[in-house]
Short mmCIF file of N, CA and C in Angstrom, two decimals:
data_model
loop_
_atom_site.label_atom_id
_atom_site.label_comp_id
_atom_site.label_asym_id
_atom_site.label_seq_id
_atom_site.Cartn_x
_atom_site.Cartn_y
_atom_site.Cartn_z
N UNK D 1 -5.99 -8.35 21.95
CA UNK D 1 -4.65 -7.84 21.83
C UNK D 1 -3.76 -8.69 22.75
N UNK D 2 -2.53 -9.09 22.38
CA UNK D 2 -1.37 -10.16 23.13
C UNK D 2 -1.33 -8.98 24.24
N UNK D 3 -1.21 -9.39 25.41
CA UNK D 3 -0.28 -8.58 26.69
C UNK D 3 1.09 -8.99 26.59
N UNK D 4 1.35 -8.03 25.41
CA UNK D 4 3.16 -8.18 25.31
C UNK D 4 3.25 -6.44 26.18
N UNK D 5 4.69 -6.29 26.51
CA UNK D 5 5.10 -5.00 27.25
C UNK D 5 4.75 -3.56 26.26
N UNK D 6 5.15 -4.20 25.14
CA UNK D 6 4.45 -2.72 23.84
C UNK D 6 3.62 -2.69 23.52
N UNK D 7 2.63 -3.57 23.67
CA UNK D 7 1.06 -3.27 24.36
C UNK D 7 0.26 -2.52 25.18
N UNK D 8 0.65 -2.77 26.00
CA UNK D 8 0.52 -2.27 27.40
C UNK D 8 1.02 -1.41 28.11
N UNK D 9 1.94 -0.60 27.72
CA UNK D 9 2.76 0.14 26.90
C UNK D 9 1.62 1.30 26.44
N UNK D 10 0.88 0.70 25.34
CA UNK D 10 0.14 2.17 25.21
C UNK D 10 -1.69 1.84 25.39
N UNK D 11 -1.75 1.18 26.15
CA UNK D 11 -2.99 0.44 26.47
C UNK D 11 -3.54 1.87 27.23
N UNK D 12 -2.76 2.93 27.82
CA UNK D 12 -3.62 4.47 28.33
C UNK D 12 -3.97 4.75 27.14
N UNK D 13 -3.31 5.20 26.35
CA UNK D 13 -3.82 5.76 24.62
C UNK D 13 -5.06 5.48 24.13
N UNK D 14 -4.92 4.26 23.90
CA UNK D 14 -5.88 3.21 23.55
C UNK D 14 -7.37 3.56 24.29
N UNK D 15 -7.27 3.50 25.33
CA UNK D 15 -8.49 4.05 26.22
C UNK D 15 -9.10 5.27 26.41
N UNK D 16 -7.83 6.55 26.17
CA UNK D 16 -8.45 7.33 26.10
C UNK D 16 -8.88 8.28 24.61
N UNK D 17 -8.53 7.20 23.37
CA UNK D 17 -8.94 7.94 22.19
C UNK D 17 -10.45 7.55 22.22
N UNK D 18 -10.53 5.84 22.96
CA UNK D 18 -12.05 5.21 22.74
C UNK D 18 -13.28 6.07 23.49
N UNK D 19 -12.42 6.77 24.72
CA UNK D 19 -13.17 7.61 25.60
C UNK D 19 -13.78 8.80 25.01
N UNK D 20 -12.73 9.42 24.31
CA UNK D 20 -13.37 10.71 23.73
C UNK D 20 -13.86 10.41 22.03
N UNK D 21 -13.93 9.61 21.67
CA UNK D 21 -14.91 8.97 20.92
C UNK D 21 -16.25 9.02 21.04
N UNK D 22 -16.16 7.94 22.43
CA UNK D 22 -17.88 7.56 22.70
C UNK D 22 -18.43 8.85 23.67
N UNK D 23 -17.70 9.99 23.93
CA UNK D 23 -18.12 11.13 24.41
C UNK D 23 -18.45 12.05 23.45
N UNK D 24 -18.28 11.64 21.89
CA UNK D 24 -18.66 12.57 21.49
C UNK D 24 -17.44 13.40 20.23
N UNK D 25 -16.25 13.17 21.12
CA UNK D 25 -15.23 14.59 20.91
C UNK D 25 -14.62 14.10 19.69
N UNK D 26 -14.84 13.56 18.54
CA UNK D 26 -14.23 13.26 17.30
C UNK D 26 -13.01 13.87 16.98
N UNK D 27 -12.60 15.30 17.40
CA UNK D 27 -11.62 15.86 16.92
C UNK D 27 -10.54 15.37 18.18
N UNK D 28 -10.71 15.78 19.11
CA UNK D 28 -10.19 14.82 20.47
C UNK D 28 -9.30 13.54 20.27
N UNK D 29 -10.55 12.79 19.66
CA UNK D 29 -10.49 11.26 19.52
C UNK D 29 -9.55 10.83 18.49
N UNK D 30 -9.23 11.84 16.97
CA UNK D 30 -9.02 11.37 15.99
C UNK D 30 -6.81 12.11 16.39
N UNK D 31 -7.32 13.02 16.90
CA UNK D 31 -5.82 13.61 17.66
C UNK D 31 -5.43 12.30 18.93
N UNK D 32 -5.85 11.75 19.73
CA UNK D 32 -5.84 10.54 20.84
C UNK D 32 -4.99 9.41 19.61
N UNK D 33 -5.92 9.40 18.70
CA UNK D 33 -5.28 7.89 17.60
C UNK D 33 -4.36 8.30 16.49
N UNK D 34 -4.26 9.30 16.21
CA UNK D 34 -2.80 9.70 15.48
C UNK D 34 -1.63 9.75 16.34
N UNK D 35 -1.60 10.34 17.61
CA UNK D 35 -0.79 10.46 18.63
C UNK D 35 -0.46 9.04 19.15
N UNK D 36 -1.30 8.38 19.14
CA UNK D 36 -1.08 6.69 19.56
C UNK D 36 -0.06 6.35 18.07
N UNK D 37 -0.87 6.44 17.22
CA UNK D 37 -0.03 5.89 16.13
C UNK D 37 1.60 6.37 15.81
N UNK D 38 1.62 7.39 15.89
CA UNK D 38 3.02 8.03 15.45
C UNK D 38 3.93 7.74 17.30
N UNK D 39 3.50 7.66 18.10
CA UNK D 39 4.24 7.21 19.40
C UNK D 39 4.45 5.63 19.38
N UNK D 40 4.02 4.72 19.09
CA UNK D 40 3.35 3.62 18.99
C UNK D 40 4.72 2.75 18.36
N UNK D 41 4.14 2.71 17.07
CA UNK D 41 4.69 1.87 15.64
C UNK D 41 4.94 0.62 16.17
N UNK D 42 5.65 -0.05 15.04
CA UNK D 42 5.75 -1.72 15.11
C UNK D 42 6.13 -2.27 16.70
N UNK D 43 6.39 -1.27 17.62
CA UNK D 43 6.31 -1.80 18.96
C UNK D 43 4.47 -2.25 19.53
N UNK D 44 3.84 -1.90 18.67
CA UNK D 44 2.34 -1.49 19.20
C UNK D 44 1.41 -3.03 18.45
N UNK D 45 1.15 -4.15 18.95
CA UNK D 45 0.06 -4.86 17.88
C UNK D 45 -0.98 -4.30 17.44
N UNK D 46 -1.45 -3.14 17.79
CA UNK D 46 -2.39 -2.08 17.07
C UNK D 46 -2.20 -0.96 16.57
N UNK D 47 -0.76 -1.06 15.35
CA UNK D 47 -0.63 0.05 14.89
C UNK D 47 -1.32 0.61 14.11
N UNK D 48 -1.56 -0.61 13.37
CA UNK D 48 -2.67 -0.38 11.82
C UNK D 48 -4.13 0.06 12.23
N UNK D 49 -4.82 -0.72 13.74
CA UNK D 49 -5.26 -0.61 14.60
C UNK D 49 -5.96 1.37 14.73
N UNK D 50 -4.67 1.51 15.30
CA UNK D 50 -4.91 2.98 15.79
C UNK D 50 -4.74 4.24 14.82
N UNK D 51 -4.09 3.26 13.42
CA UNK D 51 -4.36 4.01 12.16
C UNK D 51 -6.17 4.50 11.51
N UNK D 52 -6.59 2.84 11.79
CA UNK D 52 -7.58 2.53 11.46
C UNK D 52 -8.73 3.45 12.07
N UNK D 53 -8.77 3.58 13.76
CA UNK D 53 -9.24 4.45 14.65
C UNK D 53 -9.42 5.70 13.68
N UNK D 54 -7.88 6.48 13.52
CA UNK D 54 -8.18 8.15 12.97
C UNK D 54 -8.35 7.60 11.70
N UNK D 55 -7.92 7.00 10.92
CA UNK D 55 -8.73 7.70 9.48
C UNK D 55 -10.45 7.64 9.70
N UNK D 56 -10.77 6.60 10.23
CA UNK D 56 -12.34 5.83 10.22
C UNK D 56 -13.33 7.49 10.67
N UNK D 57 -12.45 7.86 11.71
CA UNK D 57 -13.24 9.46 12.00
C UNK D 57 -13.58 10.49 10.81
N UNK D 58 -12.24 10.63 9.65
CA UNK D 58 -12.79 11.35 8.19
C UNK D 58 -13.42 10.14 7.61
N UNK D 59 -13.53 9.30 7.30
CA UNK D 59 -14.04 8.15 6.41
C UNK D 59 -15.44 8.36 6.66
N UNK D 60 -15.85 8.91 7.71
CA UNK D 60 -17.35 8.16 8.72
C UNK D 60 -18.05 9.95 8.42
N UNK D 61 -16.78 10.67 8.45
CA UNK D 61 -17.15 12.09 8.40
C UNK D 61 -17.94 12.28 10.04
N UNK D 62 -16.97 12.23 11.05
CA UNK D 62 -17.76 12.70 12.24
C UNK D 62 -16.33 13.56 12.77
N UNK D 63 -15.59 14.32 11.99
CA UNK D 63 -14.74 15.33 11.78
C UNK D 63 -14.42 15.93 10.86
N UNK D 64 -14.51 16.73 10.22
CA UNK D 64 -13.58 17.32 9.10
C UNK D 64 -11.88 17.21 9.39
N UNK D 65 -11.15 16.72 8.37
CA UNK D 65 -10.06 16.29 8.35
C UNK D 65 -9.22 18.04 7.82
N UNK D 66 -8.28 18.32 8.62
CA UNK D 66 -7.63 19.70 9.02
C UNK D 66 -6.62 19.62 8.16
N UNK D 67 -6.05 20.64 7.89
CA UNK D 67 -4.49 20.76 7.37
C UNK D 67 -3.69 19.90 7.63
N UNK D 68 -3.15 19.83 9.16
CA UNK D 68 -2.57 18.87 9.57
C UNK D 68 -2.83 17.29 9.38
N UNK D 69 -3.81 16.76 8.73
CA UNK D 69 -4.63 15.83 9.22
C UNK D 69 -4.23 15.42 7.26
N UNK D 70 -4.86 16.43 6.78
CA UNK D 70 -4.25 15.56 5.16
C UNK D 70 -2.79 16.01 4.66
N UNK D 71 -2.05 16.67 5.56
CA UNK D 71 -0.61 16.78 5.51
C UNK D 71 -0.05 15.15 6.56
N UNK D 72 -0.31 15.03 7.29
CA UNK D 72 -0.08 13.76 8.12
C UNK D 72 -0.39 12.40 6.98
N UNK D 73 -1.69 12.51 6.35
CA UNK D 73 -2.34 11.08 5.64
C UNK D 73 -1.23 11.42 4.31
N UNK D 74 -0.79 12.69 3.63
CA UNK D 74 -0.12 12.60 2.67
C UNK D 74 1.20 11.87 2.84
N UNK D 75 1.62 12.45 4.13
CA UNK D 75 3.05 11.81 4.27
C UNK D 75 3.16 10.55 4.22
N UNK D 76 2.52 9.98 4.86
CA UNK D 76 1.98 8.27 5.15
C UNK D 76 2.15 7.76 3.63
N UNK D 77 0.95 8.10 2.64
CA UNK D 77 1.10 8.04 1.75
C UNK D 77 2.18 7.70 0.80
N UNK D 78 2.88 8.67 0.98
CA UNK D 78 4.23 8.88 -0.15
C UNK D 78 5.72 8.20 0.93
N UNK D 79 5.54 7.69 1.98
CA UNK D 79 6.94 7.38 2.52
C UNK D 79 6.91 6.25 1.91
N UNK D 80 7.85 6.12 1.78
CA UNK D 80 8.66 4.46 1.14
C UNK D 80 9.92 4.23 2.00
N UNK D 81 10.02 4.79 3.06
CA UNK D 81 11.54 4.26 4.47
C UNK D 81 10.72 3.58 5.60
N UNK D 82 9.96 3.06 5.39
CA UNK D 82 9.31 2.16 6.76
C UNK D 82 8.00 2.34 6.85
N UNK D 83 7.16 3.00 5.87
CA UNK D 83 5.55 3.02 6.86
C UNK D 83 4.97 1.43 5.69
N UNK D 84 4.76 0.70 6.47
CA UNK D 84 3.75 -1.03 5.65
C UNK D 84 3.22 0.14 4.81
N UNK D 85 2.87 -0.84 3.40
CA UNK D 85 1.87 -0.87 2.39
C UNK D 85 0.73 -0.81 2.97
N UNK D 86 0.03 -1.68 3.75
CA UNK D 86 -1.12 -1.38 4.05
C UNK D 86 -1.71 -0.46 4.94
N UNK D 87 -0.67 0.17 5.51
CA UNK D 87 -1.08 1.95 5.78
C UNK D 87 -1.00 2.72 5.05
N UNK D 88 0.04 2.36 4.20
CA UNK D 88 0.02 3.45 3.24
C UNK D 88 -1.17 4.05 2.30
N UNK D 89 -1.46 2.27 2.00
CA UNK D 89 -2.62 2.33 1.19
C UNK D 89 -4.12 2.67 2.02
N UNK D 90 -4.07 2.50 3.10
CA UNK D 90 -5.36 3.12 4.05
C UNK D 90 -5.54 4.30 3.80
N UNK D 91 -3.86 5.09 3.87
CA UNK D 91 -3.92 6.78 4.30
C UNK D 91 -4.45 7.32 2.99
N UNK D 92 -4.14 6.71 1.78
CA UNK D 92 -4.45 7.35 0.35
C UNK D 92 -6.04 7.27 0.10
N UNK D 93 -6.80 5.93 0.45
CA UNK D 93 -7.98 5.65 0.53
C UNK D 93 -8.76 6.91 1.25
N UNK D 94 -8.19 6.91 2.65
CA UNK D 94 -8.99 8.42 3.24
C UNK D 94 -8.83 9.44 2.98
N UNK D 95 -7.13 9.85 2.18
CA UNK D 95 -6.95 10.69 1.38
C UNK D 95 -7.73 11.52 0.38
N UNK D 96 -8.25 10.18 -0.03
CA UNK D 96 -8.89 10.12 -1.53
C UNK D 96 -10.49 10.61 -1.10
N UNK D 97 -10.78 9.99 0.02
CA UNK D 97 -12.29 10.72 0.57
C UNK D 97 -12.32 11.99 0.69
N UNK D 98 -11.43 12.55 1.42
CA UNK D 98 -11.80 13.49 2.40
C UNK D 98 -11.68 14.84 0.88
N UNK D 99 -10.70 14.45 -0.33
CA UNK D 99 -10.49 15.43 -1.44
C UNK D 99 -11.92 15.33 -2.13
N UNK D 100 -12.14 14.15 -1.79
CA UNK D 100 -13.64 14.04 -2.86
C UNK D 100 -14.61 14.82 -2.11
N UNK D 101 -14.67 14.29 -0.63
CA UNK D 101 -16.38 15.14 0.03
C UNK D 101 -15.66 16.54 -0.02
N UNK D 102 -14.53 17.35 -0.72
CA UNK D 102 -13.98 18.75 -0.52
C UNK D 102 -14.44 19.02 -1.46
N UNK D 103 -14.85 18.30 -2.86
CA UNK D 103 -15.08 18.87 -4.15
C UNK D 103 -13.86 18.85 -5.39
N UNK D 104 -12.92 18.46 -4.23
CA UNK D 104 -12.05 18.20 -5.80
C UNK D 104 -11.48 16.73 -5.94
N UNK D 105 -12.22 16.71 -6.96
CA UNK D 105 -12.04 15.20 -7.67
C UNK D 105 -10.81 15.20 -8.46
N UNK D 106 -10.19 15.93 -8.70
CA UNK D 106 -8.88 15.68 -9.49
C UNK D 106 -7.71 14.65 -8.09
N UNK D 107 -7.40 15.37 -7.25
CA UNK D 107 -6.44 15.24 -6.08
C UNK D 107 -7.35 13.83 -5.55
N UNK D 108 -8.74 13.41 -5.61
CA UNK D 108 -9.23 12.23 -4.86
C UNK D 108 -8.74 11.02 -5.83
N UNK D 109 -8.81 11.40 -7.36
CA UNK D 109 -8.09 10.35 -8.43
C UNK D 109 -6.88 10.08 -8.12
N UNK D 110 -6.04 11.16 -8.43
CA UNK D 110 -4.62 11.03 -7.78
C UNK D 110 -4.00 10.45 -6.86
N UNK D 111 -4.90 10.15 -5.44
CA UNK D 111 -4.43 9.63 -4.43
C UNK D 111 -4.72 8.23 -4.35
N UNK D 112 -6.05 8.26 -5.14
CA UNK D 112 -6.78 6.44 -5.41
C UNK D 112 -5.47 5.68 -6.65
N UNK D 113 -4.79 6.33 -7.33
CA UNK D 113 -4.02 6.08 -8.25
C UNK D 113 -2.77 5.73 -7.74
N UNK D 114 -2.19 6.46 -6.40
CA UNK D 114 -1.50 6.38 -5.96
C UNK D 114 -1.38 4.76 -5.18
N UNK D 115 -2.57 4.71 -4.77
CA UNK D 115 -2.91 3.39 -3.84
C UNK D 115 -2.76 2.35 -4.49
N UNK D 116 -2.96 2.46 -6.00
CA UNK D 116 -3.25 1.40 -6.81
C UNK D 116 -1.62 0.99 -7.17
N UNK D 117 -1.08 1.87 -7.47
CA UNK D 117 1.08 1.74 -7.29
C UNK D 117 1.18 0.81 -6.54
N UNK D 118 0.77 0.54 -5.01
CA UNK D 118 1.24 0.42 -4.14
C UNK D 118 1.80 -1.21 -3.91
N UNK D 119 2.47 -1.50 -3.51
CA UNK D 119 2.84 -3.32 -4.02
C UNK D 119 3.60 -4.19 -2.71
N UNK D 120 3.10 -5.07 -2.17
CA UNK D 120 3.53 -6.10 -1.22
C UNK D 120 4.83 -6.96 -1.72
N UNK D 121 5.69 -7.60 -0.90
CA UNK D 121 6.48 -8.28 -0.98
C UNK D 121 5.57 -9.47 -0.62
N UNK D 122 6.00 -11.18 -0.86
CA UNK D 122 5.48 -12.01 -0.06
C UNK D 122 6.06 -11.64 1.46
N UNK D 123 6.95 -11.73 1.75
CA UNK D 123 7.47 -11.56 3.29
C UNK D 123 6.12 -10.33 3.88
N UNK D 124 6.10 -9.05 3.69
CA UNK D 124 4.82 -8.37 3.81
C UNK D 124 3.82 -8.79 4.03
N UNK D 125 3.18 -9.76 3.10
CA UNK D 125 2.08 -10.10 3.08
C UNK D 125 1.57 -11.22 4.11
N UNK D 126 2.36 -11.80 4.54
CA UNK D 126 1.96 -12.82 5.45
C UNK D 126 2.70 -11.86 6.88
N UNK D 127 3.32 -11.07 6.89
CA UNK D 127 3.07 -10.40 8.45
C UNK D 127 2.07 -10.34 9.35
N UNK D 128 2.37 -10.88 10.42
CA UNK D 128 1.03 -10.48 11.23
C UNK D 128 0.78 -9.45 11.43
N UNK D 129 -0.56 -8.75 11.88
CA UNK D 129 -0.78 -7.62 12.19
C UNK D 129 -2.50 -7.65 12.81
N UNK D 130 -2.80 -6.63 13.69
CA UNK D 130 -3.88 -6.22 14.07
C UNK D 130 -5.02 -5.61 13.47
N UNK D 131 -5.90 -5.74 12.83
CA UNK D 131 -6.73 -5.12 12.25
C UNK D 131 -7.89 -4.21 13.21
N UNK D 132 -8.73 -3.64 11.98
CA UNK D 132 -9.83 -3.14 12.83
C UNK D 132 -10.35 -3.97 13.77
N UNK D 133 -11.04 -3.44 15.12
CA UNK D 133 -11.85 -4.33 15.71
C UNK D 133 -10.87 -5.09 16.62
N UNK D 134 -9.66 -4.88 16.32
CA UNK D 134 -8.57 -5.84 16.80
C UNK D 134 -9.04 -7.02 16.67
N UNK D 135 -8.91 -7.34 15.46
CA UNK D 135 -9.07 -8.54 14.53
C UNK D 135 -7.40 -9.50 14.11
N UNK D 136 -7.28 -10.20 14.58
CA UNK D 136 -5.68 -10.84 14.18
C UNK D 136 -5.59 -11.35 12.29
N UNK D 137 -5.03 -10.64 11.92
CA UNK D 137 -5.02 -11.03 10.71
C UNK D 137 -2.96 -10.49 9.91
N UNK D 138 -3.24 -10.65 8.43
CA UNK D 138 -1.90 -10.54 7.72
C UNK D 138 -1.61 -8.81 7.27
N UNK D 139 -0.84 -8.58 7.07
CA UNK D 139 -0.21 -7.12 6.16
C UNK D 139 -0.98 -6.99 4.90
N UNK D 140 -1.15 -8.57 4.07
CA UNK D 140 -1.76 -8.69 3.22
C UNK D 140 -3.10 -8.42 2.95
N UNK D 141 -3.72 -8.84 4.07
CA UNK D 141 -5.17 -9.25 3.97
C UNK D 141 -5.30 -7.42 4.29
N UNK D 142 -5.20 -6.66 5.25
CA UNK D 142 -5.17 -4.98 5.43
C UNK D 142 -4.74 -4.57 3.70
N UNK D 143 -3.71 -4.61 3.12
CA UNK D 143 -3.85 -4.18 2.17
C UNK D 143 -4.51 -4.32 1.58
N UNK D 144 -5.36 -5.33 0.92
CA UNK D 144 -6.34 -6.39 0.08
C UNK D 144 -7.34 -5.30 0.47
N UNK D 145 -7.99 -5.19 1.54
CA UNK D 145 -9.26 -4.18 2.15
C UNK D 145 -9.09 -3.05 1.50
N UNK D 146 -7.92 -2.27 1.65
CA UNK D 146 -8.20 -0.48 1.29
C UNK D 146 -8.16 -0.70 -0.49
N UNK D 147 -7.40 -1.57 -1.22
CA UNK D 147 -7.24 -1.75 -2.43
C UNK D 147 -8.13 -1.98 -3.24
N UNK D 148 -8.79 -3.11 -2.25
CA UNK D 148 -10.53 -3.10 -2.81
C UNK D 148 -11.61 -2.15 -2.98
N UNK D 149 -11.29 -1.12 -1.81
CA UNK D 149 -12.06 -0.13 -1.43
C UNK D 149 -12.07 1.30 -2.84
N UNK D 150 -10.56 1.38 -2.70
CA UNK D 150 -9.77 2.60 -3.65
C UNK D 150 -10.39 1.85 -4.98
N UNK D 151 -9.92 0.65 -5.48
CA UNK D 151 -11.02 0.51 -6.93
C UNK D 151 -12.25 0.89 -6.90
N UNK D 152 -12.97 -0.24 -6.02
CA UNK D 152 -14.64 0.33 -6.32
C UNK D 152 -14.72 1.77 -6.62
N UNK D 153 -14.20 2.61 -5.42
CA UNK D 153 -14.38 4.14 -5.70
C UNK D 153 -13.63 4.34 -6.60
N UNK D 154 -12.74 4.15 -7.01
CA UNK D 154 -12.21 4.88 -8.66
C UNK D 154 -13.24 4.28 -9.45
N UNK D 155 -13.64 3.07 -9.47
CA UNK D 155 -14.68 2.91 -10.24
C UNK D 155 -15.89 3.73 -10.70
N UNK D 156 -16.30 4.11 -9.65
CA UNK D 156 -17.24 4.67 -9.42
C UNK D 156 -17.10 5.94 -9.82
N UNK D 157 -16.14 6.89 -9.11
CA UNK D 157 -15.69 7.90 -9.79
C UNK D 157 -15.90 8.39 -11.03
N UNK D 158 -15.23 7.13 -11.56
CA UNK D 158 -15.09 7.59 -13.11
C UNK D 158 -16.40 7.13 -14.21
N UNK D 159 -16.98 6.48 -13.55
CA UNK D 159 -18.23 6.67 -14.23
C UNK D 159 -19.54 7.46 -13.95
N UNK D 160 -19.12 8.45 -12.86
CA UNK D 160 -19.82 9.23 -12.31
C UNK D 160 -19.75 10.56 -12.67
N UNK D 161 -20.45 11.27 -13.02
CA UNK D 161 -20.64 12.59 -13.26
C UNK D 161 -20.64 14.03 -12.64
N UNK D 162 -21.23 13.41 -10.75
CA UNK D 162 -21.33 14.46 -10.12
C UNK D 162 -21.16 13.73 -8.89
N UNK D 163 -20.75 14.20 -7.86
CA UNK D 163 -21.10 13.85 -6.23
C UNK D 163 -22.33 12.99 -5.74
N UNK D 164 -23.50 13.53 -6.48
CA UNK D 164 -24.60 12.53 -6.16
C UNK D 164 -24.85 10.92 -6.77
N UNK D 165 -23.85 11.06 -7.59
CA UNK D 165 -24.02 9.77 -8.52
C UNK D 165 -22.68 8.54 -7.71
N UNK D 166 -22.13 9.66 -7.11
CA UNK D 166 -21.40 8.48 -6.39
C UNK D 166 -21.20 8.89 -5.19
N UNK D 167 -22.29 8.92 -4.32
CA UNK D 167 -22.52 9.22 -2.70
C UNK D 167 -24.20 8.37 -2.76
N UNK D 168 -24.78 8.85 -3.79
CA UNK D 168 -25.85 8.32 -3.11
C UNK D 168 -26.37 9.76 -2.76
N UNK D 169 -27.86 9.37 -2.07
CA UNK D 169 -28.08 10.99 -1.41
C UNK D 169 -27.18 11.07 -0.09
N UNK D 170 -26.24 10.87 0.32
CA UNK D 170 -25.40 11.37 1.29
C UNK D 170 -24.01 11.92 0.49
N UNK D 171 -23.28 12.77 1.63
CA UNK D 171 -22.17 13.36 0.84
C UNK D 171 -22.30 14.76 0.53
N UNK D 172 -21.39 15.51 -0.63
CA UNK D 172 -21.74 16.44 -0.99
C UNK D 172 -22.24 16.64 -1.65
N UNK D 173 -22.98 17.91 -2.00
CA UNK D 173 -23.72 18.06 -3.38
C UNK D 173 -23.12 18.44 -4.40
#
């Protein structure tokens, strides 16, 4: 991560979502990196970053994702006044999980459908930005990831019959 001032800046955050992470506290941890994120924004080189942090907690399933939690990923979702495409399209991706391991596959289509709308400018796409891992990479290349992700699983989806046919033996039944 650059040691610019909006860095460092939220470099406490940062430390203590990783803290209650590796302690264990997932719900803690995934509240630590939403709170980073929504305090944060384009002042932060790890916005996408600390996006990445809380969804990865429902994605990984080492929380159940709360009311608040797919009311927060919906909003993300559906803003079109400033949140990047490639959050947007993250939040719909975990969106799209957390409706599927719930059992309803209608609302997990819907949100993978939603992702698939979703559309870059060139200017967008070559933005810099922070990835997982705090990885230096483009707006583009983050979108490219969840887009890839949201097909396969619509893919999959829809040629799938039941939960087990597209989990694998993990997941729901």
């Amino acid at each position: 991560m650059r040691r610019t001032p909006g860095n460092m800046r939220f470099a406490n955050q940062v430390n203590e979502a990783a803290r209650l992470a590796q302690a264990g506290n997932w719900r803690g941890s995934a509240n630590a990196y939403r709170k980073l994120y929504q305090d944060s924004g384009k002042k932060f080189d790890g916005w996408f970053w600390s996006l990445s942090g809380y969804t990865s907690i429902f994605r990984e399933e080492q929380a159940t994702a709360h009311a608040e939690d797919i009311g927060f990923l919906d909003g993300l979702l559906k803003d079109r006044q400033g949140t990047p495409a490639s959050h947007r399209a993250l939040a719909g991706h975990t969106l799209g999980l957390v409706y599927w391991m719930a059992g309803d596959r209608e609302k997990c289509v819907k949100c993978y459908e939603s992702v698939l709308k979703l559309a870059l400018t060139d200017s967008e796409r070559g933005q810099y930005a922070m990835g997982p891992m705090y990885n230096a990479t483009t707006e583009g290349a983050l979108f490219d990831m969840s887009v890839s992700v949201v097909r396969d699983n619509l893919d999959k989806l829809i040629k799938s019959k039941d939960t087990r046919e597209f989990f694998g033996n993990c997941g729901p039944a």
